[in-house]
Short mmCIF file of C-alpha atoms in Angstrom, two decimals:
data_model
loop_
_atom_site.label_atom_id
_atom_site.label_comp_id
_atom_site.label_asym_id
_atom_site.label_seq_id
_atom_site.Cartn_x
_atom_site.Cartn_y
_atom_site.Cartn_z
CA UNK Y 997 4.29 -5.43 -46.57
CA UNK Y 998 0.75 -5.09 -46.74
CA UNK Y 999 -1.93 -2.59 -45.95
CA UNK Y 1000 -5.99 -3.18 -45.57
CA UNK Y 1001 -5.09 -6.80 -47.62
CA UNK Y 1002 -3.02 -4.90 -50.87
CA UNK Y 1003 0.34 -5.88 -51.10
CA UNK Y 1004 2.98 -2.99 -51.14
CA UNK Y 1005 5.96 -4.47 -51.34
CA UNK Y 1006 6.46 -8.28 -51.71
CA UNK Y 1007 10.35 -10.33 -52.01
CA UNK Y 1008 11.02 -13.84 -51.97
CA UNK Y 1009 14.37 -14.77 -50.97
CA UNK Y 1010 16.51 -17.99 -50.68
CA UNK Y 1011 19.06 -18.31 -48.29
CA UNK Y 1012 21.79 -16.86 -47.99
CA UNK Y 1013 20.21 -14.22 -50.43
CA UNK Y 1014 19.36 -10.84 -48.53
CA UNK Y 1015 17.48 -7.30 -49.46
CA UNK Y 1016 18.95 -4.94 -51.92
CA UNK Y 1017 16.39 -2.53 -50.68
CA UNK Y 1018 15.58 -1.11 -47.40
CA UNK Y 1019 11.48 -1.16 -47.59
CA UNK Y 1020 9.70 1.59 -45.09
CA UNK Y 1021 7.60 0.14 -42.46
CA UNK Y 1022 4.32 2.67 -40.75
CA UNK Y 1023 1.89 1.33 -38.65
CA UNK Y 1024 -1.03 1.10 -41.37
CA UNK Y 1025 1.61 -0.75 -43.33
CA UNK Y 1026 2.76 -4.30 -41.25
CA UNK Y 1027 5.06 -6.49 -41.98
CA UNK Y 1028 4.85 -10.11 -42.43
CA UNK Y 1029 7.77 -12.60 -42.59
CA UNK Y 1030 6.67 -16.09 -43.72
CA UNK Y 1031 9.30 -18.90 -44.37
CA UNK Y 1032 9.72 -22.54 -44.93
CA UNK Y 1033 12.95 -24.63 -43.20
CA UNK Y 1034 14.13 -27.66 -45.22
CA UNK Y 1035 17.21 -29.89 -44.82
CA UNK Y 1036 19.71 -30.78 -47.13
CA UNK Y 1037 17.77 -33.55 -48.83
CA UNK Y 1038 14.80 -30.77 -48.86
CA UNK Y 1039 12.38 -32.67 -46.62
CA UNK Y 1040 10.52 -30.37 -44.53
CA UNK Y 1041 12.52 -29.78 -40.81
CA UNK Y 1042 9.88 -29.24 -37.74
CA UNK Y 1043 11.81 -26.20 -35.63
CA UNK Y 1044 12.15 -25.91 -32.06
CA UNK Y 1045 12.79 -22.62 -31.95
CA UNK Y 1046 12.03 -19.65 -34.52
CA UNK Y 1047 12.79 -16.36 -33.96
CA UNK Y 1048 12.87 -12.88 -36.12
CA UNK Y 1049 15.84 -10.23 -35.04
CA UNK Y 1050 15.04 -6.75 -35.32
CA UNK Y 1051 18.25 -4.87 -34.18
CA UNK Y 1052 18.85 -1.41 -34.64
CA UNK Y 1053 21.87 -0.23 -36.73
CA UNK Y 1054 22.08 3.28 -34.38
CA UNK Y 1055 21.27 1.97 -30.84
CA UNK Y 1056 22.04 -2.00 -31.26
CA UNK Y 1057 19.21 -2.45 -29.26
CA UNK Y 1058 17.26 -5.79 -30.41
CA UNK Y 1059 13.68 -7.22 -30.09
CA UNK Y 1060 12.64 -10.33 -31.09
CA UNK Y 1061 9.49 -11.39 -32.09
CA UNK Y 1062 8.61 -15.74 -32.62
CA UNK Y 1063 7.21 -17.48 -35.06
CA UNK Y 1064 4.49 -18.89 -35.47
CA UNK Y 1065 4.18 -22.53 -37.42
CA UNK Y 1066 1.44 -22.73 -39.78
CA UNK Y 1067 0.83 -26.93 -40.08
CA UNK Y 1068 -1.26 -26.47 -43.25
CA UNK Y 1069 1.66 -25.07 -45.01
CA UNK Y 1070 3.94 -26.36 -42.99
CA UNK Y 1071 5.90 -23.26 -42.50
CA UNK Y 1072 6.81 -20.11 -40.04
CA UNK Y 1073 4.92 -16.81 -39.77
CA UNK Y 1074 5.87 -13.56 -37.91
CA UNK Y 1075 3.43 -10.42 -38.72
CA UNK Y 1076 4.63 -7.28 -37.32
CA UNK Y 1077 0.71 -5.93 -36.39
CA UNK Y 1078 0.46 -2.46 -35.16
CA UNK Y 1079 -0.12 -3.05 -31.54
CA UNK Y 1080 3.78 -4.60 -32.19
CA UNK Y 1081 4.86 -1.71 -33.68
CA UNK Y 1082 3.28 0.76 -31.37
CA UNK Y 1083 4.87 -1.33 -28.23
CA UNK Y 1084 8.52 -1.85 -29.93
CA UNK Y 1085 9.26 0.87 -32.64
CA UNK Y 1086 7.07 3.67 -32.43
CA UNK Y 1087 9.43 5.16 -29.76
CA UNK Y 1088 12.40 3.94 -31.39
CA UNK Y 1089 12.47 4.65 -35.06
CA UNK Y 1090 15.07 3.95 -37.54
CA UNK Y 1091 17.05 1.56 -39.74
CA UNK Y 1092 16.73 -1.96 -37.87
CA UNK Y 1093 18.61 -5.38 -39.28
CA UNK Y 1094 16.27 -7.97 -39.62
CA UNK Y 1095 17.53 -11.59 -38.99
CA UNK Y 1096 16.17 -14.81 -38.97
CA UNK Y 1097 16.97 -17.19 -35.48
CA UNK Y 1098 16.52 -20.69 -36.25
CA UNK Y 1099 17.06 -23.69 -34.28
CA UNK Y 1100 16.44 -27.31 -34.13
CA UNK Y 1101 17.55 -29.88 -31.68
CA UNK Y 1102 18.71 -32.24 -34.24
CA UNK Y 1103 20.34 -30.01 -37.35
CA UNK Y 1104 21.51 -27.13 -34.88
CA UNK Y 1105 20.93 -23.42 -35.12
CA UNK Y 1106 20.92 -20.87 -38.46
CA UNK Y 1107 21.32 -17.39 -37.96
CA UNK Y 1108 19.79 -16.08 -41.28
CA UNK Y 1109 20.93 -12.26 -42.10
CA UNK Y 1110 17.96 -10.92 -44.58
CA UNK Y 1111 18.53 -7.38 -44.52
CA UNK Y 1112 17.47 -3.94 -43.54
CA UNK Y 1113 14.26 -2.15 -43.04
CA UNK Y 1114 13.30 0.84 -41.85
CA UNK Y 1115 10.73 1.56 -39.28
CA UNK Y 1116 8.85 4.70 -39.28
CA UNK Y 1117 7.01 6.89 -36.42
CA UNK Y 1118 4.76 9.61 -36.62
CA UNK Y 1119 6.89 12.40 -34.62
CA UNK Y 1120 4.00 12.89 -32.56
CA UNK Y 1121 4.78 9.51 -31.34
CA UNK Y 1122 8.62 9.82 -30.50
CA UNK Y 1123 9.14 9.21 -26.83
CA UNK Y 1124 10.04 12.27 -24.92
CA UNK Y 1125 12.91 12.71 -22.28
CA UNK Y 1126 10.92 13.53 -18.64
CA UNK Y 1127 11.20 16.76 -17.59
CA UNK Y 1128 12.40 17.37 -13.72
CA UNK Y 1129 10.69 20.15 -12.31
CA UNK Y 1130 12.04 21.44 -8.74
CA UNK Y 1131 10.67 23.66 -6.64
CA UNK Y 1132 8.86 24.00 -3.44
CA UNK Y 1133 5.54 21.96 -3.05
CA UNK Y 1134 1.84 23.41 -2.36
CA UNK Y 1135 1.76 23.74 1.11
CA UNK Y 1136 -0.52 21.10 2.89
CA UNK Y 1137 -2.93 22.30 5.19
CA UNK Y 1138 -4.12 19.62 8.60
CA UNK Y 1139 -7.30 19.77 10.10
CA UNK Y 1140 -7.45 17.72 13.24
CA UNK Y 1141 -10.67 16.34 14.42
CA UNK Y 1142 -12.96 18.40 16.62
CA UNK Y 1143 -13.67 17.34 20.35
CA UNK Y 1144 -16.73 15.88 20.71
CA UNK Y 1145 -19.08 17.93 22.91
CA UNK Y 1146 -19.44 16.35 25.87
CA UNK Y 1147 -22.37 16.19 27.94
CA UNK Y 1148 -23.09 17.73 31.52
CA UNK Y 1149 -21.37 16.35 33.92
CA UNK Y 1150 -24.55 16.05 36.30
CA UNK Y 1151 -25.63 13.69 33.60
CA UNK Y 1152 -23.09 11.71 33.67
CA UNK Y 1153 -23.08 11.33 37.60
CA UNK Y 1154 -26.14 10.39 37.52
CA UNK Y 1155 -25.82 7.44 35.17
CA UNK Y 1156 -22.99 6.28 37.20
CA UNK Y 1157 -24.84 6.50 40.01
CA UNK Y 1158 -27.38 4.38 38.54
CA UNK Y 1159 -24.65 1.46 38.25
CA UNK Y 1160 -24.87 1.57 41.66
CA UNK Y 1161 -28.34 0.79 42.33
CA UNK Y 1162 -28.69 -3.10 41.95
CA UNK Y 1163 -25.75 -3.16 44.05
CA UNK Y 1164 -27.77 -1.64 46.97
CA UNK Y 1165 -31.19 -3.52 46.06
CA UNK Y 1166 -28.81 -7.01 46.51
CA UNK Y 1167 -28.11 -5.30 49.82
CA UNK Y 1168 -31.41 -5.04 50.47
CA UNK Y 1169 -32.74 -7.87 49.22
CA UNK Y 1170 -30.38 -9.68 51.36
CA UNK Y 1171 -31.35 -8.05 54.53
CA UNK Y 1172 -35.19 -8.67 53.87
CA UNK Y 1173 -34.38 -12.55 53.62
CA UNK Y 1174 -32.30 -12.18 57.13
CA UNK Y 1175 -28.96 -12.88 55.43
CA UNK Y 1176 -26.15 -12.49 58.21
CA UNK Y 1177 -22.71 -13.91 58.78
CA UNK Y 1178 -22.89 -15.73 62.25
CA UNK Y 1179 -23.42 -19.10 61.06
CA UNK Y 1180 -19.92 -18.52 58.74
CA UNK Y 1181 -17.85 -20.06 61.94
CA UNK Y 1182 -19.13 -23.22 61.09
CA UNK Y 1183 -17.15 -23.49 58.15
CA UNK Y 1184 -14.74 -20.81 58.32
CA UNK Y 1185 -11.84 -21.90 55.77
CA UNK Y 1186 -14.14 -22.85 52.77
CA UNK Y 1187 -16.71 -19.86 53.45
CA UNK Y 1188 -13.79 -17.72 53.66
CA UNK Y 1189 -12.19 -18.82 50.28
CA UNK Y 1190 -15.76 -19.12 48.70
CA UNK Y 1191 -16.70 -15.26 49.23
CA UNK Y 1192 -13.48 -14.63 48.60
CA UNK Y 1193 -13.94 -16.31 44.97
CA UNK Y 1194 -17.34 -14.29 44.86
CA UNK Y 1195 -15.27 -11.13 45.48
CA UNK Y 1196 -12.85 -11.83 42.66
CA UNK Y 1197 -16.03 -11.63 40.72
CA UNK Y 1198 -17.32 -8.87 41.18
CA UNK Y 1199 -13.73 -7.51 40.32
CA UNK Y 1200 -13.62 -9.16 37.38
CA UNK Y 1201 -17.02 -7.31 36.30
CA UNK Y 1202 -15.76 -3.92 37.91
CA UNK Y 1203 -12.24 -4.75 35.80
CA UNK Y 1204 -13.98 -5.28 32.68
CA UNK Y 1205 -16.22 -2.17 32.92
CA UNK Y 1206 -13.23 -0.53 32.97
CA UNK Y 1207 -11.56 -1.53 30.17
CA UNK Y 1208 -10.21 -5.13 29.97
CA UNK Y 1209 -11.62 -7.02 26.92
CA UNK Y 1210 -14.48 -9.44 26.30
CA UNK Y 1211 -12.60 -12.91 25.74
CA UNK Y 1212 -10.02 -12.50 28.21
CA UNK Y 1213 -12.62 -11.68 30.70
CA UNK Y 1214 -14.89 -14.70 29.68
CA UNK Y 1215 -11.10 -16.25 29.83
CA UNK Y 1216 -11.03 -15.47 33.37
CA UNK Y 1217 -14.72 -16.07 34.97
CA UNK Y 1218 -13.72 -20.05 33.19
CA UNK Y 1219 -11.02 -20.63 35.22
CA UNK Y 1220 -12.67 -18.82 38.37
CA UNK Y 1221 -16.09 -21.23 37.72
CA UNK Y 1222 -14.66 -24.22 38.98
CA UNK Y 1223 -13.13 -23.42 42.14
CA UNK Y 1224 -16.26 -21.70 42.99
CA UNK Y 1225 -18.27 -24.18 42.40
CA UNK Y 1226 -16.29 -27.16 44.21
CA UNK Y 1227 -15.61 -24.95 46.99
CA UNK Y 1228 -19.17 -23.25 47.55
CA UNK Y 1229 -20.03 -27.01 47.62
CA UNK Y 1230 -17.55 -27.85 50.36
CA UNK Y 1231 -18.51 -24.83 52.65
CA UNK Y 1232 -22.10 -25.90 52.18
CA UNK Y 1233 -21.57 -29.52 52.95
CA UNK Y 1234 -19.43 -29.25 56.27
CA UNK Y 1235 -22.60 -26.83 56.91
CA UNK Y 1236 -25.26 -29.27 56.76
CA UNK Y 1237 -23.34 -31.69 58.51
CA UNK Y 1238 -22.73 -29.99 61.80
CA UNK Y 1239 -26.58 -28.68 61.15
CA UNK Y 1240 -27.50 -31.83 61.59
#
């Protein structure tokens, strides 16, 4: 154990040696495992898995922290820093049973028993059972949206009446240029179909005033454009030629 770099308590052990003491862990005092694995002809053995046990003697519940190898000592570290401590003991103190997990693909596993220690908490840092509290909730109070204030209805009549207007001037304008439908008879099938694509339209426009949306409406005029065209074409053809 150490604290600010002093050593508080400091044992060596060799395997299958364990503690005879039970050494109090805080938070300002971490601990630090460091250990060396050798085979039986005490070469140094690479590990390819290292693990340190903590399992508590009360609860049996167990967390278990890994190793880290250190190549320029060619051994295994595990420091128990106090953001460890804080996340796995503080809220669990007690005696735990510390235990060494070793394994290696080639010599097999070791399960190492080193001892007991004994993890302290501040009380202030005990985990505390959640308290249910029933009863009835503060009563939630909805506030729907005013109405907007319209405006006078003579207003608005007299913006829809304005809609109106080019309607009339085309009207108009089509009586000052001596627009008139005799000469229809000429071609009556494809002038026939050809206002009647005209009149879709204007419902189209009247449709989407009303409410239907942009791109299906755009959708729509497409597919009307073509007809029109080859059709207002036709009508106008068969015109000329019994004109002339």
């Amino acid at each position: 154990m150490e604290r600010t770099g002093d050593k508080l308590f400091e044992k060596a052990l060799e395997y299958p040696a364990t503690l005879d003491t039970v050494p109090k862990i805080k938070a300002t005092t971490p601990l630090i495992i460091t250990f060396d694995s050798q085979t039986v002809n005490d070469t140094s053995l690479a590990l390819d898995q290292a693990l340190v046990s903590f399992q508590h003697v009360d609860t049996k519940n167990e967390v278990a922290l890994p190793a880290r190898a250190v190549k320029s000592t060619d051994s295994y570290k595990m420091d128990v820093s106090r953001k460890n401590f804080r996340l796995h003991f503080s809220s669990a103190p007690g005696v735990y049973n510390v235990a060494l997990v070793l394994g290696s693909f080639k010599q097999g596993g070791l399960f190492y028993d080193l001892g007991n220690v004994e993890m302290v908490a501040p009380k202030s840092t005990k985990a505390k059972k959640p308290v249910a509290v029933y009863g009835p909730k503060p009563e939630i109070h909805h506030r729907f949206a005013e109405p907007q204030k319209m405006p006078n209805i003579l207003v608005s009549l007299f913006f829809t009446g304005l809609v109106v207007v080019p309607f009339i001037g085309l009207l108009v304008g089509w009586a000052h240029l001596g627009v008139n439908a005799d000469k229809l008879q000429m071609e009556p099938i494809g002038s026939v179909i050809f206002m009647g694509l005209i009149a879709a339209y204007i419902t189209l426009a009247i449709s989407y005033w009303i409410g239907v949306k942009l791109f299906p409406t755009l959708t729509y005029a497409l597919v009307l454009a073509l007809p029109t065209y080859l059709i207002g074409q036709y009508a106008l053809s068969k015109r000329i030629e019994k004109h002339i």
